[in-house]
mmCIF file with all atom_site columns, C-alpha atoms in Angstrom:
data_model
loop_
_atom_site.group_PDB
_atom_site.id
_atom_site.type_symbol
_atom_site.label_atom_id
_atom_site.label_alt_id
_atom_site.label_comp_id
_atom_site.label_asym_id
_atom_site.label_entity_id
_atom_site.label_seq_id
_atom_site.pdbx_PDB_ins_code
_atom_site.Cartn_x
_atom_site.Cartn_y
_atom_site.Cartn_z
_atom_site.occupancy
_atom_site.B_iso_or_equiv
_atom_site.pdbx_formal_charge
_atom_site.auth_seq_id
_atom_site.auth_comp_id
_atom_site.auth_asym_id
_atom_site.auth_atom_id
_atom_site.pdbx_PDB_model_num
ATOM 1   C CA . MET A 1 1   ? 24.104  -11.816 -6.801  1.00 0.00 ? 1   MET A CA 1
ATOM 2   C CA . GLY A 1 2   ? 24.871  -15.032 -4.626  1.00 0.00 ? 2   GLY A CA 1
ATOM 3   C CA . ASP A 1 3   ? 22.584  -16.159 -2.434  1.00 0.00 ? 3   ASP A CA 1
ATOM 4   C CA . ILE A 1 4   ? 22.241  -15.155 1.603   1.00 0.00 ? 4   ILE A CA 1
ATOM 5   C CA . THR A 1 5   ? 20.888  -17.578 3.986   1.00 0.00 ? 5   THR A CA 1
ATOM 6   C CA . LEU A 1 6   ? 18.532  -16.166 6.789   1.00 0.00 ? 6   LEU A CA 1
ATOM 7   C CA . GLU A 1 7   ? 16.133  -17.411 8.931   1.00 0.00 ? 7   GLU A CA 1
ATOM 8   C CA . ILE A 1 8   ? 12.235  -16.530 8.894   1.00 0.00 ? 8   ILE A CA 1
ATOM 9   C CA . ASP A 1 9   ? 9.749   -17.650 11.491  1.00 0.00 ? 9   ASP A CA 1
ATOM 10  C CA . GLY A 1 10  ? 12.607  -21.018 12.393  1.00 0.00 ? 10  GLY A CA 1
ATOM 11  C CA . LYS A 1 11  ? 12.652  -21.853 8.661   1.00 0.00 ? 11  LYS A CA 1
ATOM 12  C CA . SER A 1 12  ? 16.249  -21.568 6.913   1.00 0.00 ? 12  SER A CA 1
ATOM 13  C CA . ILE A 1 13  ? 15.751  -19.832 3.452   1.00 0.00 ? 13  ILE A CA 1
ATOM 14  C CA . ALA A 1 14  ? 18.530  -18.948 0.573   1.00 0.00 ? 14  ALA A CA 1
ATOM 15  C CA . ALA A 1 15  ? 17.371  -15.648 -0.863  1.00 0.00 ? 15  ALA A CA 1
ATOM 16  C CA . LYS A 1 16  ? 19.556  -13.323 -3.619  1.00 0.00 ? 16  LYS A CA 1
ATOM 17  C CA . GLU A 1 17  ? 21.471  -10.452 -2.253  1.00 0.00 ? 17  GLU A CA 1
ATOM 18  C CA . GLY A 1 18  ? 19.737  -7.503  -2.943  1.00 0.00 ? 18  GLY A CA 1
ATOM 19  C CA . THR A 1 19  ? 15.884  -9.246  -1.991  1.00 0.00 ? 19  THR A CA 1
ATOM 20  C CA . THR A 1 20  ? 14.013  -7.539  0.214   1.00 0.00 ? 20  THR A CA 1
ATOM 21  C CA . VAL A 1 21  ? 12.852  -9.425  3.455   1.00 0.00 ? 21  VAL A CA 1
ATOM 22  C CA . LEU A 1 22  ? 9.386   -9.766  2.134   1.00 0.00 ? 22  LEU A CA 1
ATOM 23  C CA . GLU A 1 23  ? 10.374  -11.053 -1.141  1.00 0.00 ? 23  GLU A CA 1
ATOM 24  C CA . ALA A 1 24  ? 12.236  -13.437 0.409   1.00 0.00 ? 24  ALA A CA 1
ATOM 25  C CA . ALA A 1 25  ? 8.990   -14.460 3.134   1.00 0.00 ? 25  ALA A CA 1
ATOM 26  C CA . ARG A 1 26  ? 7.188   -14.689 -0.023  1.00 0.00 ? 26  ARG A CA 1
ATOM 27  C CA . SER A 1 27  ? 9.490   -16.818 -1.987  1.00 0.00 ? 27  SER A CA 1
ATOM 28  C CA . ALA A 1 28  ? 9.017   -19.320 1.334   1.00 0.00 ? 28  ALA A CA 1
ATOM 29  C CA . ASP A 1 29  ? 5.021   -18.755 1.453   1.00 0.00 ? 29  ASP A CA 1
ATOM 30  C CA . ILE A 1 30  ? 5.302   -17.277 4.416   1.00 0.00 ? 30  ILE A CA 1
ATOM 31  C CA . PHE A 1 31  ? 2.781   -14.529 4.695   1.00 0.00 ? 31  PHE A CA 1
ATOM 32  C CA . ILE A 1 32  ? 3.107   -10.854 5.485   1.00 0.00 ? 32  ILE A CA 1
ATOM 33  C CA . PRO A 1 33  ? 0.140   -8.731  5.140   1.00 0.00 ? 33  PRO A CA 1
ATOM 34  C CA . THR A 1 34  ? 0.724   -5.163  2.669   1.00 0.00 ? 34  THR A CA 1
ATOM 35  C CA . LEU A 1 35  ? -1.713  -2.925  1.788   1.00 0.00 ? 35  LEU A CA 1
ATOM 36  C CA . CYS A 1 36  ? 0.403   -0.524  -0.125  1.00 0.00 ? 36  CYS A CA 1
ATOM 37  C CA . HIS A 1 37  ? 3.201   -3.179  -1.719  1.00 0.00 ? 37  HIS A CA 1
ATOM 38  C CA . ASN A 1 38  ? 2.741   -4.159  -5.621  1.00 0.00 ? 38  ASN A CA 1
ATOM 39  C CA . GLU A 1 39  ? 5.255   -6.587  -7.159  1.00 0.00 ? 39  GLU A CA 1
ATOM 40  C CA . MET A 1 40  ? 4.733   -4.284  -10.452 1.00 0.00 ? 40  MET A CA 1
ATOM 41  C CA . LEU A 1 41  ? 6.079   -0.922  -8.185  1.00 0.00 ? 41  LEU A CA 1
ATOM 42  C CA . GLU A 1 42  ? 9.257   0.116   -6.620  1.00 0.00 ? 42  GLU A CA 1
ATOM 43  C CA . PRO A 1 43  ? 9.055   -0.724  -2.698  1.00 0.00 ? 43  PRO A CA 1
ATOM 44  C CA . TYR A 1 44  ? 7.224   2.406   -0.809  1.00 0.00 ? 44  TYR A CA 1
ATOM 45  C CA . GLY A 1 45  ? 6.927   1.520   2.627   1.00 0.00 ? 45  GLY A CA 1
ATOM 46  C CA . GLY A 1 46  ? 4.249   3.958   2.927   1.00 0.00 ? 46  GLY A CA 1
ATOM 47  C CA . CYS A 1 47  ? 1.607   1.824   5.130   1.00 0.00 ? 47  CYS A CA 1
ATOM 48  C CA . ARG A 1 48  ? 3.782   -0.220  7.183   1.00 0.00 ? 48  ARG A CA 1
ATOM 49  C CA . LEU A 1 49  ? 1.599   -3.292  7.506   1.00 0.00 ? 49  LEU A CA 1
ATOM 50  C CA . CYS A 1 50  ? 4.226   -5.408  6.750   1.00 0.00 ? 50  CYS A CA 1
ATOM 51  C CA . THR A 1 51  ? 6.162   -4.669  10.217  1.00 0.00 ? 51  THR A CA 1
ATOM 52  C CA . VAL A 1 52  ? 8.495   -7.618  10.813  1.00 0.00 ? 52  VAL A CA 1
ATOM 53  C CA . GLU A 1 53  ? 10.827  -8.114  14.077  1.00 0.00 ? 53  GLU A CA 1
ATOM 54  C CA . VAL A 1 54  ? 14.499  -8.417  12.963  1.00 0.00 ? 54  VAL A CA 1
ATOM 55  C CA . GLU A 1 55  ? 17.182  -9.718  14.823  1.00 0.00 ? 55  GLU A CA 1
ATOM 56  C CA . SER A 1 56  ? 21.074  -9.491  13.786  1.00 0.00 ? 56  SER A CA 1
ATOM 57  C CA . ARG A 1 57  ? 24.429  -9.681  15.883  1.00 0.00 ? 57  ARG A CA 1
ATOM 58  C CA . GLY A 1 58  ? 21.831  -9.955  18.974  1.00 0.00 ? 58  GLY A CA 1
ATOM 59  C CA . ARG A 1 59  ? 20.436  -6.724  18.585  1.00 0.00 ? 59  ARG A CA 1
ATOM 60  C CA . LYS A 1 60  ? 16.447  -6.899  17.635  1.00 0.00 ? 60  LYS A CA 1
ATOM 61  C CA . LYS A 1 61  ? 14.405  -3.725  15.385  1.00 0.00 ? 61  LYS A CA 1
ATOM 62  C CA . LEU A 1 62  ? 11.098  -3.330  14.185  1.00 0.00 ? 62  LEU A CA 1
ATOM 63  C CA . VAL A 1 63  ? 11.090  -2.723  10.194  1.00 0.00 ? 63  VAL A CA 1
ATOM 64  C CA . ALA A 1 64  ? 9.196   -2.309  7.057   1.00 0.00 ? 64  ALA A CA 1
ATOM 65  C CA . SER A 1 65  ? 10.068  -5.620  5.678   1.00 0.00 ? 65  SER A CA 1
ATOM 66  C CA . CYS A 1 66  ? 8.700   -4.317  1.819   1.00 0.00 ? 66  CYS A CA 1
ATOM 67  C CA . LEU A 1 67  ? 12.461  -2.209  2.451   1.00 0.00 ? 67  LEU A CA 1
ATOM 68  C CA . TYR A 1 68  ? 14.642  -4.242  4.305   1.00 0.00 ? 68  TYR A CA 1
ATOM 69  C CA . PRO A 1 69  ? 17.207  -6.236  2.442   1.00 0.00 ? 69  PRO A CA 1
ATOM 70  C CA . VAL A 1 70  ? 17.996  -9.450  3.594   1.00 0.00 ? 70  VAL A CA 1
ATOM 71  C CA . GLU A 1 71  ? 21.432  -10.111 5.214   1.00 0.00 ? 71  GLU A CA 1
ATOM 72  C CA . PRO A 1 72  ? 23.634  -13.347 5.876   1.00 0.00 ? 72  PRO A CA 1
ATOM 73  C CA . ASP A 1 73  ? 22.315  -14.949 9.378   1.00 0.00 ? 73  ASP A CA 1
ATOM 74  C CA . LEU A 1 74  ? 19.614  -12.271 9.505   1.00 0.00 ? 74  LEU A CA 1
ATOM 75  C CA . ILE A 1 75  ? 16.636  -13.933 11.894  1.00 0.00 ? 75  ILE A CA 1
ATOM 76  C CA . VAL A 1 76  ? 12.957  -12.685 11.434  1.00 0.00 ? 76  VAL A CA 1
ATOM 77  C CA . ARG A 1 77  ? 10.010  -12.980 13.072  1.00 0.00 ? 77  ARG A CA 1
ATOM 78  C CA . THR A 1 78  ? 6.684   -12.106 11.345  1.00 0.00 ? 78  THR A CA 1
ATOM 79  C CA . ARG A 1 79  ? 4.540   -12.509 13.911  1.00 0.00 ? 79  ARG A CA 1
ATOM 80  C CA . THR A 1 80  ? 5.279   -11.578 17.627  1.00 0.00 ? 80  THR A CA 1
ATOM 81  C CA . GLU A 1 81  ? 3.200   -10.189 20.259  1.00 0.00 ? 81  GLU A CA 1
ATOM 82  C CA . MET A 1 82  ? 4.948   -6.396  19.727  1.00 0.00 ? 82  MET A CA 1
ATOM 83  C CA . VAL A 1 83  ? 4.640   -7.101  15.290  1.00 0.00 ? 83  VAL A CA 1
ATOM 84  C CA . ASP A 1 84  ? 0.801   -7.698  16.048  1.00 0.00 ? 84  ASP A CA 1
ATOM 85  C CA . LYS A 1 85  ? 0.846   -4.944  18.180  1.00 0.00 ? 85  LYS A CA 1
ATOM 86  C CA . VAL A 1 86  ? 1.848   -2.543  15.340  1.00 0.00 ? 86  VAL A CA 1
ATOM 87  C CA . ARG A 1 87  ? -0.242  -3.954  13.225  1.00 0.00 ? 87  ARG A CA 1
ATOM 88  C CA . LYS A 1 88  ? -3.632  -3.698  14.961  1.00 0.00 ? 88  LYS A CA 1
ATOM 89  C CA . LEU A 1 89  ? -2.639  0.099   15.187  1.00 0.00 ? 89  LEU A CA 1
ATOM 90  C CA . VAL A 1 90  ? -1.950  0.513   11.691  1.00 0.00 ? 90  VAL A CA 1
ATOM 91  C CA . LEU A 1 91  ? -5.312  -0.844  11.014  1.00 0.00 ? 91  LEU A CA 1
ATOM 92  C CA . GLU A 1 92  ? -7.190  0.827   13.213  1.00 0.00 ? 92  GLU A CA 1
ATOM 93  C CA . PHE A 1 93  ? -5.686  4.523   12.176  1.00 0.00 ? 93  PHE A CA 1
ATOM 94  C CA . LEU A 1 94  ? -6.289  3.215   8.663   1.00 0.00 ? 94  LEU A CA 1
ATOM 95  C CA . LEU A 1 95  ? -10.165 2.079   9.184   1.00 0.00 ? 95  LEU A CA 1
ATOM 96  C CA . ALA A 1 96  ? -10.508 5.406   10.604  1.00 0.00 ? 96  ALA A CA 1
ATOM 97  C CA . HIS A 1 97  ? -10.523 6.210   6.538   1.00 0.00 ? 97  HIS A CA 1
ATOM 98  C CA . ALA A 1 98  ? -12.268 3.541   5.573   1.00 0.00 ? 98  ALA A CA 1
ATOM 99  C CA . PRO A 1 99  ? -14.300 1.802   7.656   1.00 0.00 ? 99  PRO A CA 1
ATOM 100 C CA . ASP A 1 100 ? -15.988 -0.477  5.243   1.00 0.00 ? 100 ASP A CA 1
ATOM 101 C CA . SER A 1 101 ? -12.848 -1.889  3.143   1.00 0.00 ? 101 SER A CA 1
ATOM 102 C CA . VAL A 1 102 ? -13.349 -5.343  2.911   1.00 0.00 ? 102 VAL A CA 1
ATOM 103 C CA . ARG A 1 103 ? -9.295  -5.988  2.435   1.00 0.00 ? 103 ARG A CA 1
ATOM 104 C CA . MET A 1 104 ? -8.766  -4.211  5.832   1.00 0.00 ? 104 MET A CA 1
ATOM 105 C CA . ASN A 1 105 ? -11.735 -5.127  7.436   1.00 0.00 ? 105 ASN A CA 1
ATOM 106 C CA . GLU A 1 106 ? -10.532 -9.214  6.816   1.00 0.00 ? 106 GLU A CA 1
ATOM 107 C CA . LEU A 1 107 ? -6.835  -8.213  8.490   1.00 0.00 ? 107 LEU A CA 1
ATOM 108 C CA . ALA A 1 108 ? -8.478  -6.609  11.339  1.00 0.00 ? 108 ALA A CA 1
ATOM 109 C CA . ALA A 1 109 ? -10.235 -9.473  12.220  1.00 0.00 ? 109 ALA A CA 1
ATOM 110 C CA . GLU A 1 110 ? -7.051  -11.272 12.007  1.00 0.00 ? 110 GLU A CA 1
ATOM 111 C CA . TYR A 1 111 ? -5.265  -8.738  14.197  1.00 0.00 ? 111 TYR A CA 1
ATOM 112 C CA . GLY A 1 112 ? -8.272  -7.968  16.293  1.00 0.00 ? 112 GLY A CA 1
ATOM 113 C CA . ALA A 1 113 ? -8.664  -4.238  15.410  1.00 0.00 ? 113 ALA A CA 1
ATOM 114 C CA . ASP A 1 114 ? -11.227 -2.337  16.387  1.00 0.00 ? 114 ASP A CA 1
ATOM 115 C CA . LYS A 1 115 ? -12.413 -0.096  13.573  1.00 0.00 ? 115 LYS A CA 1
ATOM 116 C CA . ASP A 1 116 ? -14.330 2.458   15.685  1.00 0.00 ? 116 ASP A CA 1
ATOM 117 C CA . ARG A 1 117 ? -11.065 2.966   18.017  1.00 0.00 ? 117 ARG A CA 1
ATOM 118 C CA . PHE A 1 118 ? -10.501 6.566   16.226  1.00 0.00 ? 118 PHE A CA 1
ATOM 119 C CA . GLY A 1 119 ? -13.439 8.897   15.226  1.00 0.00 ? 119 GLY A CA 1
ATOM 120 C CA . LYS A 1 120 ? -13.648 8.613   11.397  1.00 0.00 ? 120 LYS A CA 1
ATOM 121 C CA . GLU A 1 121 ? -11.694 10.724  8.659   1.00 0.00 ? 121 GLU A CA 1
ATOM 122 C CA . SER A 1 122 ? -13.151 12.991  5.991   1.00 0.00 ? 122 SER A CA 1
ATOM 123 C CA . SER A 1 123 ? -11.062 10.835  3.307   1.00 0.00 ? 123 SER A CA 1
ATOM 124 C CA . PHE A 1 124 ? -11.420 7.045   2.248   1.00 0.00 ? 124 PHE A CA 1
ATOM 125 C CA . CYS A 1 125 ? -8.043  7.163   0.940   1.00 0.00 ? 125 CYS A CA 1
ATOM 126 C CA . ILE A 1 126 ? -5.560  5.899   3.551   1.00 0.00 ? 126 ILE A CA 1
ATOM 127 C CA . LEU A 1 127 ? -2.448  7.389   0.819   1.00 0.00 ? 127 LEU A CA 1
ATOM 128 C CA . CYS A 1 128 ? -1.084  3.668   -0.032  1.00 0.00 ? 128 CYS A CA 1
ATOM 129 C CA . GLY A 1 129 ? -0.070  5.613   -3.031  1.00 0.00 ? 129 GLY A CA 1
ATOM 130 C CA . LEU A 1 130 ? -0.475  2.480   -4.941  1.00 0.00 ? 130 LEU A CA 1
ATOM 131 C CA . CYS A 1 131 ? -2.760  4.788   -8.154  1.00 0.00 ? 131 CYS A CA 1
ATOM 132 C CA . VAL A 1 132 ? -0.109  7.290   -8.001  1.00 0.00 ? 132 VAL A CA 1
ATOM 133 C CA . ARG A 1 133 ? 2.830   4.745   -8.335  1.00 0.00 ? 133 ARG A CA 1
ATOM 134 C CA . TYR A 1 134 ? 1.203   2.833   -10.399 1.00 0.00 ? 134 TYR A CA 1
ATOM 135 C CA . CYS A 1 135 ? 0.519   5.712   -13.191 1.00 0.00 ? 135 CYS A CA 1
ATOM 136 C CA . ALA A 1 136 ? 3.758   6.922   -12.936 1.00 0.00 ? 136 ALA A CA 1
ATOM 137 C CA . GLU A 1 137 ? 5.636   3.773   -13.078 1.00 0.00 ? 137 GLU A CA 1
ATOM 138 C CA . VAL A 1 138 ? 3.743   1.158   -15.110 1.00 0.00 ? 138 VAL A CA 1
ATOM 139 C CA . LYS A 1 139 ? 1.891   3.639   -17.301 1.00 0.00 ? 139 LYS A CA 1
ATOM 140 C CA . LYS A 1 140 ? 4.292   6.588   -17.635 1.00 0.00 ? 140 LYS A CA 1
ATOM 141 C CA . ARG A 1 141 ? 1.325   9.181   -17.228 1.00 0.00 ? 141 ARG A CA 1
ATOM 142 C CA . ASN A 1 142 ? 1.680   10.965  -13.832 1.00 0.00 ? 142 ASN A CA 1
ATOM 143 C CA . VAL A 1 143 ? -2.691  11.618  -14.320 1.00 0.00 ? 143 VAL A CA 1
ATOM 144 C CA . ILE A 1 144 ? -2.690  10.840  -10.180 1.00 0.00 ? 144 ILE A CA 1
ATOM 145 C CA . GLY A 1 145 ? -0.076  12.804  -7.775  1.00 0.00 ? 145 GLY A CA 1
ATOM 146 C CA . PHE A 1 146 ? 0.084   13.626  -4.065  1.00 0.00 ? 146 PHE A CA 1
ATOM 147 C CA . VAL A 1 147 ? -0.700  16.950  -3.288  1.00 0.00 ? 147 VAL A CA 1
ATOM 148 C CA . ASP A 1 148 ? -0.300  18.975  0.085   1.00 0.00 ? 148 ASP A CA 1
ATOM 149 C CA . GLN A 1 149 ? 1.669   17.677  3.111   1.00 0.00 ? 149 GLN A CA 1
ATOM 150 C CA . GLY A 1 150 ? 0.616   16.109  6.719   1.00 0.00 ? 150 GLY A CA 1
ATOM 151 C CA . ALA A 1 151 ? -3.074  15.651  7.344   1.00 0.00 ? 151 ALA A CA 1
ATOM 152 C CA . LYS A 1 152 ? -4.153  17.307  4.539   1.00 0.00 ? 152 LYS A CA 1
ATOM 153 C CA . ARG A 1 153 ? -2.176  15.522  1.762   1.00 0.00 ? 153 ARG A CA 1
ATOM 154 C CA . GLU A 1 154 ? -4.170  13.386  -0.951  1.00 0.00 ? 154 GLU A CA 1
ATOM 155 C CA . ILE A 1 155 ? -4.476  12.437  -4.048  1.00 0.00 ? 155 ILE A CA 1
ATOM 156 C CA . ASN A 1 156 ? -5.623  14.702  -6.861  1.00 0.00 ? 156 ASN A CA 1
ATOM 157 C CA . PHE A 1 157 ? -6.406  13.703  -10.747 1.00 0.00 ? 157 PHE A CA 1
ATOM 158 C CA . ILE A 1 158 ? -5.087  16.214  -13.420 1.00 0.00 ? 158 ILE A CA 1
ATOM 159 C CA . PRO A 1 159 ? -8.548  16.591  -14.872 1.00 0.00 ? 159 PRO A CA 1
ATOM 160 C CA . GLU A 1 160 ? -7.096  17.623  -18.602 1.00 0.00 ? 160 GLU A CA 1
ATOM 161 C CA . LEU A 1 161 ? -4.646  14.477  -18.505 1.00 0.00 ? 161 LEU A CA 1
ATOM 162 C CA . ALA A 1 162 ? -7.448  12.536  -17.327 1.00 0.00 ? 162 ALA A CA 1
ATOM 163 C CA . ALA A 1 163 ? -10.228 13.230  -19.473 1.00 0.00 ? 163 ALA A CA 1
ATOM 164 C CA . GLN A 1 164 ? -7.199  12.025  -22.039 1.00 0.00 ? 164 GLN A CA 1
ATOM 165 C CA . TYR A 1 165 ? -6.295  8.903   -20.587 1.00 0.00 ? 165 TYR A CA 1
ATOM 166 C CA . CYS A 1 166 ? -8.266  7.359   -17.912 1.00 0.00 ? 166 CYS A CA 1
ATOM 167 C CA . TRP A 1 167 ? -11.389 6.777   -19.520 1.00 0.00 ? 167 TRP A CA 1
ATOM 168 C CA . ASP A 1 168 ? -9.996  3.532   -21.445 1.00 0.00 ? 168 ASP A CA 1
ATOM 169 C CA . CYS A 1 169 ? -7.272  2.601   -18.716 1.00 0.00 ? 169 CYS A CA 1
ATOM 170 C CA . LYS A 1 170 ? -8.647  2.343   -15.131 1.00 0.00 ? 170 LYS A CA 1
ATOM 171 C CA . GLU A 1 171 ? -6.213  0.203   -14.416 1.00 0.00 ? 171 GLU A CA 1
ATOM 172 C CA . CYS A 1 172 ? -5.205  1.174   -11.075 1.00 0.00 ? 172 CYS A CA 1
ATOM 173 C CA . PHE A 1 173 ? -8.774  1.217   -9.946  1.00 0.00 ? 173 PHE A CA 1
ATOM 174 C CA . PRO A 1 174 ? -8.577  -2.415  -8.894  1.00 0.00 ? 174 PRO A CA 1
ATOM 175 C CA . LEU A 1 175 ? -5.325  -1.776  -6.932  1.00 0.00 ? 175 LEU A CA 1
ATOM 176 C CA . CYS A 1 176 ? -7.244  0.877   -4.434  1.00 0.00 ? 176 CYS A CA 1
ATOM 177 C CA . PRO A 1 177 ? -8.097  -1.426  -1.285  1.00 0.00 ? 177 PRO A CA 1
ATOM 178 C CA . THR A 1 178 ? -10.626 1.375   -0.551  1.00 0.00 ? 178 THR A CA 1
ATOM 179 C CA . SER A 1 179 ? -13.483 2.867   -2.994  1.00 0.00 ? 179 SER A CA 1
ATOM 180 C CA . TYR A 1 180 ? -11.374 6.270   -2.647  1.00 0.00 ? 180 TYR A CA 1
ATOM 181 C CA . LEU A 1 181 ? -10.257 6.014   -5.902  1.00 0.00 ? 181 LEU A CA 1
ATOM 182 C CA . GLN A 1 182 ? -13.479 5.203   -7.951  1.00 0.00 ? 182 GLN A CA 1
ATOM 183 C CA . ALA A 1 183 ? -15.000 8.144   -6.243  1.00 0.00 ? 183 ALA A CA 1
ATOM 184 C CA . ALA A 1 184 ? -11.875 10.548  -6.661  1.00 0.00 ? 184 ALA A CA 1
ATOM 185 C CA . TYR A 1 185 ? -11.928 10.294  -10.516 1.00 0.00 ? 185 TYR A CA 1
ATOM 186 C CA . HIS A 1 186 ? -15.624 10.942  -10.585 1.00 0.00 ? 186 HIS A CA 1
ATOM 187 C CA . LEU A 1 187 ? -15.502 13.982  -8.255  1.00 0.00 ? 187 LEU A CA 1
ATOM 188 C CA . THR A 1 188 ? -12.749 14.951  -10.955 1.00 0.00 ? 188 THR A CA 1
ATOM 189 C CA . HIS A 1 189 ? -15.147 14.991  -13.760 1.00 0.00 ? 189 HIS A CA 1
ATOM 190 C CA . ALA A 1 190 ? -17.662 16.547  -12.274 1.00 0.00 ? 190 ALA A CA 1
ATOM 191 C CA . ILE A 1 191 ? -15.679 19.212  -11.045 1.00 0.00 ? 191 ILE A CA 1
ATOM 192 C CA . ALA A 1 192 ? -13.713 20.060  -14.220 1.00 0.00 ? 192 ALA A CA 1
ATOM 193 C CA . PHE A 1 193 ? -16.754 18.942  -16.509 1.00 0.00 ? 193 PHE A CA 1
ATOM 194 C CA . PRO A 1 194 ? -20.046 19.483  -15.217 1.00 0.00 ? 194 PRO A CA 1
ATOM 195 C CA . SER A 1 195 ? -21.775 19.942  -18.390 1.00 0.00 ? 195 SER A CA 1
ATOM 196 C CA . LEU A 1 196 ? -20.421 16.755  -19.959 1.00 0.00 ? 196 LEU A CA 1
ATOM 197 C CA . SER A 1 197 ? -21.141 13.103  -19.595 1.00 0.00 ? 197 SER A CA 1
ATOM 198 C CA . LEU A 1 198 ? -18.162 10.439  -19.264 1.00 0.00 ? 198 LEU A CA 1
ATOM 199 C CA . ASP A 1 199 ? -18.421 9.459   -22.879 1.00 0.00 ? 199 ASP A CA 1
ATOM 200 C CA . GLU A 1 200 ? -18.085 13.239  -23.684 1.00 0.00 ? 200 GLU A CA 1
ATOM 201 C CA . VAL A 1 201 ? -15.005 13.704  -21.876 1.00 0.00 ? 201 VAL A CA 1
ATOM 202 C CA . ALA A 1 202 ? -13.157 10.496  -23.338 1.00 0.00 ? 202 ALA A CA 1
ATOM 203 C CA . GLN A 1 203 ? -14.124 11.578  -26.838 1.00 0.00 ? 203 GLN A CA 1
ATOM 204 C CA . ALA A 1 204 ? -12.683 15.346  -25.886 1.00 0.00 ? 204 ALA A CA 1
#
């Protein structure tokens, strides 16, 4: 595949056909914030924090840069008034779930997001899917999955598989941008194996 030339924030950049705008930007050291993106995983487009403005043939639109492929002569703007407004709103919505997330609070300061704009949600999970996808795509275990739909959607460990694989792994824990994943794991253990310690579960 040949190189495609596009413009990001006024800078001419060559990118391989098939790469995304986010990948092209990062190759040129242009920062675009993300929460659900990880280079080891397939693009997901869940958090929408990587929203940018693209212009092609005179038409402008907002897109998720982690999913949008590069095009010849595409013009990308990573910071506009509308882009910043979208990111601010996304952060305010996600902070209702995890108001103490260090990473999100750093981004909130950058975009002027108010973590108290929306009422606190009962779940700390922002449904970025990093743990679910890492377990499925990298570890090939599928110990964690999404359950339910819409507002009731959440992640859930399969207790028997968690007892078998998670104790010696936990590689997904550092990926979580909130503290939810560790809490969900220990809750699963407490509910599924109330009379066993974590060491005993690992040895079962």
